[in-house]
mmCIF file of C-alpha atoms in Angstrom:
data_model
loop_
_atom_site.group_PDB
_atom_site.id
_atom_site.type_symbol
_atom_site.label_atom_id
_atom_site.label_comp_id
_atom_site.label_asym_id
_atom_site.label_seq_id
_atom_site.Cartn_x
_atom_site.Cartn_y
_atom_site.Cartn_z
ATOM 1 C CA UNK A 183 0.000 0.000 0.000
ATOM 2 C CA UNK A 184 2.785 2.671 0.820
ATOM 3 C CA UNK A 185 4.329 1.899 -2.281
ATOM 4 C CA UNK A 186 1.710 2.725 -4.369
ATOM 5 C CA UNK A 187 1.291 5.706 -2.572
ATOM 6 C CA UNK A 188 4.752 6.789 -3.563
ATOM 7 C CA UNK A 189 4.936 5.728 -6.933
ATOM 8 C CA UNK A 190 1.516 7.720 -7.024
ATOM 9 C CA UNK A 191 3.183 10.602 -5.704
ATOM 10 C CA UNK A 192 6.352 10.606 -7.793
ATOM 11 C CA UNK A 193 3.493 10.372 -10.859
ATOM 12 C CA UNK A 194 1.822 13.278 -9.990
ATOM 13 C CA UNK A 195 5.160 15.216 -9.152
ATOM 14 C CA UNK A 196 6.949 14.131 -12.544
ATOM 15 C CA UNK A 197 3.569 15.484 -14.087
ATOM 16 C CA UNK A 198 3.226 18.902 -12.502
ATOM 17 C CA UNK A 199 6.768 19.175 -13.193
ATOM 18 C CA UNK A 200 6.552 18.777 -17.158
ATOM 19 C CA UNK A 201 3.602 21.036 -16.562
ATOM 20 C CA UNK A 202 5.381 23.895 -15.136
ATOM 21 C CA UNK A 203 8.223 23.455 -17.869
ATOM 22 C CA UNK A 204 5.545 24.194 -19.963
ATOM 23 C CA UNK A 205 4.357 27.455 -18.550
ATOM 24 C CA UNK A 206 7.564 28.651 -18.653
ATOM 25 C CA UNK A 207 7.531 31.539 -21.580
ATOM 26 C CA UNK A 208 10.148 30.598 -24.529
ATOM 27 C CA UNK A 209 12.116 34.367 -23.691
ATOM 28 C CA UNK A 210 12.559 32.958 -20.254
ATOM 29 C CA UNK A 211 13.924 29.793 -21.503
ATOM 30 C CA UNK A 212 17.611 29.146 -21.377
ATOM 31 C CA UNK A 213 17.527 26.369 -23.043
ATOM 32 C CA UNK A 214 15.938 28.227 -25.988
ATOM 33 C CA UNK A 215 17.840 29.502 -28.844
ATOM 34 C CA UNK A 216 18.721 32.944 -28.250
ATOM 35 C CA UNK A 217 17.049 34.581 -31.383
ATOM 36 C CA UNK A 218 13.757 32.605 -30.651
ATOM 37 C CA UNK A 219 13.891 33.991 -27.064
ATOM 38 C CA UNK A 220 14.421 37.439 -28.373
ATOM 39 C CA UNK A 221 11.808 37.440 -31.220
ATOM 40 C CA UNK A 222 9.636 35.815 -28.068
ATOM 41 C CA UNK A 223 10.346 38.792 -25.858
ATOM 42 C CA UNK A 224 9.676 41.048 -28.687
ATOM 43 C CA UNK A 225 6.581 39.815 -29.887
ATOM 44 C CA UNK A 226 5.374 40.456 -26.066
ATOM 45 C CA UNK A 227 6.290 43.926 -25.864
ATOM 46 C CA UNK A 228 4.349 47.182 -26.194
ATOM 47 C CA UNK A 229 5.547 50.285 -27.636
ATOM 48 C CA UNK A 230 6.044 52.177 -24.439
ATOM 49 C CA UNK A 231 8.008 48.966 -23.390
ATOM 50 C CA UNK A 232 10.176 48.530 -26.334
ATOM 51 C CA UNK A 233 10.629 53.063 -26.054
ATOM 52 C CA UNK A 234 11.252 52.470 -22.152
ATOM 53 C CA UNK A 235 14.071 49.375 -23.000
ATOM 54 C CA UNK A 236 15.941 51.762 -25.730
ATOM 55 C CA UNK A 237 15.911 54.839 -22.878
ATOM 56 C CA UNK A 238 18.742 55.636 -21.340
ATOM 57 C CA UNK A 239 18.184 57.707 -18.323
ATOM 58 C CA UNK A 240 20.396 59.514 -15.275
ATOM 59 C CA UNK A 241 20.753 58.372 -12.263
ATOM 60 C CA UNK A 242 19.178 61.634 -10.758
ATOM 61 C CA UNK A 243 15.774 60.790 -11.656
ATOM 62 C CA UNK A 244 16.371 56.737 -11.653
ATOM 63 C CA UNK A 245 13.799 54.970 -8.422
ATOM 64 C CA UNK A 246 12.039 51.849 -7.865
ATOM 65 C CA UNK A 247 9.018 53.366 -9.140
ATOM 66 C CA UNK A 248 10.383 55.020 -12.436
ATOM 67 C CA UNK A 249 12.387 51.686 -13.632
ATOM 68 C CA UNK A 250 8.572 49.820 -12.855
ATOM 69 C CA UNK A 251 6.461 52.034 -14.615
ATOM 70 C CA UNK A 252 8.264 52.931 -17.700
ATOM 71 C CA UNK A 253 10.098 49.697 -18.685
ATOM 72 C CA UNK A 254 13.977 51.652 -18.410
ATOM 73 C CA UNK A 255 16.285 49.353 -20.095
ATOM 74 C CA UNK A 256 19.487 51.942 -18.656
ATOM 75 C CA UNK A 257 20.662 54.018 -16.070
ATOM 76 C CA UNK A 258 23.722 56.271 -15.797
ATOM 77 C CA UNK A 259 25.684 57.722 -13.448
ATOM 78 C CA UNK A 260 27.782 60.434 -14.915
ATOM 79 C CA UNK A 261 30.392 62.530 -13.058
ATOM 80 C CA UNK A 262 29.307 63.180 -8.972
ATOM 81 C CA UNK A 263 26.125 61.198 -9.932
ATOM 82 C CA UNK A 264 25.896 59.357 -6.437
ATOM 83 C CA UNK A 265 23.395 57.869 -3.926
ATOM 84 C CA UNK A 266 23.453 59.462 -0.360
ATOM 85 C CA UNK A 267 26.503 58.413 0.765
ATOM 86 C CA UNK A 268 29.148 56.809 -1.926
ATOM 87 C CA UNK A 269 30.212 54.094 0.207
ATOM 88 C CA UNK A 270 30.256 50.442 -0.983
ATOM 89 C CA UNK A 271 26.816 49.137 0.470
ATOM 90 C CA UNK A 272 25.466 52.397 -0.742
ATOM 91 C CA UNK A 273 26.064 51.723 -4.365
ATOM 92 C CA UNK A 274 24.832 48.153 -3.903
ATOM 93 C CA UNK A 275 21.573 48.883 -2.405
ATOM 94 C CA UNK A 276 20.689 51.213 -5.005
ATOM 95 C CA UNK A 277 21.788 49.851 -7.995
ATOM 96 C CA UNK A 278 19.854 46.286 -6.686
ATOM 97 C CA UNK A 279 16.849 48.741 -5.569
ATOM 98 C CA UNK A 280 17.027 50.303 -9.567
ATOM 99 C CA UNK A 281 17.013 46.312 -10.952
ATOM 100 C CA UNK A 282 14.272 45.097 -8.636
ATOM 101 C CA UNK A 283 12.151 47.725 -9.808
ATOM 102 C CA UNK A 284 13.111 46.637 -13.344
ATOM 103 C CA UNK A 285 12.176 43.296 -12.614
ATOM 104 C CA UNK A 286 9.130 44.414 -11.211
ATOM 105 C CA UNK A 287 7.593 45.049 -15.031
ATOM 106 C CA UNK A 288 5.291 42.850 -17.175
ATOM 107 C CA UNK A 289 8.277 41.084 -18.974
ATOM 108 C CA UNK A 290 10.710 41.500 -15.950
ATOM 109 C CA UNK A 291 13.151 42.729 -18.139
ATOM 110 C CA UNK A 292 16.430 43.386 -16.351
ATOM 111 C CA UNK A 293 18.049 47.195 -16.558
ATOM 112 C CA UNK A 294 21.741 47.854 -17.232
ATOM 113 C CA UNK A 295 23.825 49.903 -15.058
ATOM 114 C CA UNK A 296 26.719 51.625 -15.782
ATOM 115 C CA UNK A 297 28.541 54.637 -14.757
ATOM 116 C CA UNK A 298 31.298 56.997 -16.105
ATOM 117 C CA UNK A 299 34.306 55.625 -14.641
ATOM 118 C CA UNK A 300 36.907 57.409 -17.127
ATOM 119 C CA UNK A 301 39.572 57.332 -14.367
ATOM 120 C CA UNK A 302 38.430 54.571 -11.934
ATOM 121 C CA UNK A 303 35.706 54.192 -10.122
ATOM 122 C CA UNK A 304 36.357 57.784 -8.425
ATOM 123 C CA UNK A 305 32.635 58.169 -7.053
ATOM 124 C CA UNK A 306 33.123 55.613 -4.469
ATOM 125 C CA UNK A 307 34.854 56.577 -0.978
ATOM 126 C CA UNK A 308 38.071 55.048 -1.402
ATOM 127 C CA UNK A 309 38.372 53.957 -4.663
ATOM 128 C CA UNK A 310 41.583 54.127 -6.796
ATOM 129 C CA UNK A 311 41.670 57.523 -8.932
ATOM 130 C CA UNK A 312 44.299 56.563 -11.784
ATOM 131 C CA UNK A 313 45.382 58.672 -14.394
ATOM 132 C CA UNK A 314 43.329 59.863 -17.689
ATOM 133 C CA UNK A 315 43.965 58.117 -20.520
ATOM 134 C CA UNK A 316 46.481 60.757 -21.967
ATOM 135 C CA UNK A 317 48.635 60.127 -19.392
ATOM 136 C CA UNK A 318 48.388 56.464 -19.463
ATOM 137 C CA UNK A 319 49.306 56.301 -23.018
ATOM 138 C CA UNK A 320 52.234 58.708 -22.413
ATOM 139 C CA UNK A 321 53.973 55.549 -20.637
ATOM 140 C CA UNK A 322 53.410 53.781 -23.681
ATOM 141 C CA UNK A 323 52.460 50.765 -21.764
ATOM 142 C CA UNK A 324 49.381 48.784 -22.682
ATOM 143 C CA UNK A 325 49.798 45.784 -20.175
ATOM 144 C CA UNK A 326 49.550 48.715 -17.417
ATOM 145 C CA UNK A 327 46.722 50.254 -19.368
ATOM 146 C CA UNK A 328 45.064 46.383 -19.420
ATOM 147 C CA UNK A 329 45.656 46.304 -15.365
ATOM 148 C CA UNK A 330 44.331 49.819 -14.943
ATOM 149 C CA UNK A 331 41.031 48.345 -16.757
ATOM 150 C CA UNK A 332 40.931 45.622 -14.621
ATOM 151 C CA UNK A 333 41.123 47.112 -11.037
ATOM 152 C CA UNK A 334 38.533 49.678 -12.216
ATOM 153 C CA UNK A 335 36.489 46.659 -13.277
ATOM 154 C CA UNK A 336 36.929 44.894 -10.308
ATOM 155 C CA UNK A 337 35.708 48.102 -8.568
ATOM 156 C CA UNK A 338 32.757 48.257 -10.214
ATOM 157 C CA UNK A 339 31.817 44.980 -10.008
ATOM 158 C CA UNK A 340 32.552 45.620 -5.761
ATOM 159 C CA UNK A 341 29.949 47.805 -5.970
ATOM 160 C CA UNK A 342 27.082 45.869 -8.149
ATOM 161 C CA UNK A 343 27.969 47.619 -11.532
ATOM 162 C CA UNK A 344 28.352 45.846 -14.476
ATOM 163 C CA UNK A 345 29.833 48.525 -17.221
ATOM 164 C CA UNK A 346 31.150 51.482 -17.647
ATOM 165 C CA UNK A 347 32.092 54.103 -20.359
ATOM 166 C CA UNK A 348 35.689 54.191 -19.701
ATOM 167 C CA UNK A 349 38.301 53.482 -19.667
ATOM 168 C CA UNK A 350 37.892 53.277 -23.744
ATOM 169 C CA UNK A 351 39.843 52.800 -26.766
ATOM 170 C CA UNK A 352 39.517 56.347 -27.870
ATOM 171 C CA UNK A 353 43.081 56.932 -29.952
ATOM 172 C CA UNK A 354 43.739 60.638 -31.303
ATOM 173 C CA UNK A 355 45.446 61.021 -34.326
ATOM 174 C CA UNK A 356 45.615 64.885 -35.552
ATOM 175 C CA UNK A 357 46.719 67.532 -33.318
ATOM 176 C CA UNK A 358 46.917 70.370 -36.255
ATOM 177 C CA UNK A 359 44.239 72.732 -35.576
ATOM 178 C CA UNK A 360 42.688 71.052 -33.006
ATOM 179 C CA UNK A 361 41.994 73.018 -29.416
ATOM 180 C CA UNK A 362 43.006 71.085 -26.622
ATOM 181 C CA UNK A 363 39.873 70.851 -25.396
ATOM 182 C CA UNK A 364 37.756 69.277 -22.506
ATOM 183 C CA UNK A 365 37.430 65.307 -23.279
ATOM 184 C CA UNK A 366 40.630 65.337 -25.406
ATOM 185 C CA UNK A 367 42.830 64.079 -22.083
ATOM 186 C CA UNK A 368 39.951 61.095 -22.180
ATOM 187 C CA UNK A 369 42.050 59.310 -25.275
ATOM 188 C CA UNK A 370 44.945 57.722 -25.643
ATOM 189 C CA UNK A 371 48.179 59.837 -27.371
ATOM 190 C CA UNK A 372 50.326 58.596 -30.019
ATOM 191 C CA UNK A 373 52.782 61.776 -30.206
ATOM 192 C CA UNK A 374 53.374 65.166 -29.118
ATOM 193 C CA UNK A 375 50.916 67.443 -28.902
#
């Protein structure tokens, strides 16, 4: 008798589990192919959705309530862009705040974070500030400009970030007539100015 009762309970648990598999939406499938989960997804989504996933917006006006309501696919923090206090935890609990309100939507589509770290990750209390990338190419050293990348990626990451603008592969050719202007320390050198 208590066999059958577990053999009629592994029955009924196989079942509901095939039948859950099936509920399961094909975008939300990783065993999917990825261009059937993304003409899935796409298929699903409104116009404001689709709008909200191609909007980038600042981190100023970035809450729980804004990523929820208007499907925002990005948020950026640009220069002294911070929460309250730029500590470690701080960065983390609102940047997972931001997503959960993301994944709060219809689709629960995640958002992407990222911030302008062109130096390091020089928003965060005790972060290494390294030098712009005119100065790192003036040591003509790209294994120090590949660590440089690193640590400010391992920053990031410290602090629940998963891009940033910079450090980038901005190279400046021409000098001749060219002011030296505000974002032109941002690339790379290759000779005198």
């Amino acid at each position: 008798m208590a066999l059958r009762k577990v053999i009629a309970l592994c029955i009924t648990i196989a079942c509901l589990h095939d039948h859950v598999a099936l509920c399961t939406e094909i975008y939300e499938d990783s065993n999917q192919p990825v261009e059937l989960r993304v003409q899935d997804l796409l298929s699903r989504m409104t116009l404001d959705e689709k709008i909200g996933q191609m909007t980038q917006i600042e981190r100023y006006v970035a809450n729980f309530d804004v990523m929820k309501n208007f499907s925002i696919g990005s948020v950026l923090s640009s220069g002294g862009s911070t929460p309250n206090s730029s500590t470690t935890e701080a960065w983390q609990n609102m940047v997972d705040d931001l997503q959960a309100g993301a994944l709060a939507t219809r689709l629960g589509i995640p958002m992407l974070y990222g911030i302008d770290a062109i130096h390091g990750h020089n928003n965060v209390y005790g972060a290494t500030i390294f030098p712009h990338n005119i100065g790192l190419g003036c040591t003509r050293d790209p294994d120090l400009v590949r660590r440089v990348g690193a640590a400010t990626a391992l920053e990031l990451r410290a602090t629940g970030i998963p891009y940033t603008f910079a450090p980038c592969i901005a190279v400046r050719t021409k000098s001749k007539g060219a002011p030296l202007a505000y974002g032109m320390f941002r690339k790379f050198w290759q000779g005198p100015l």
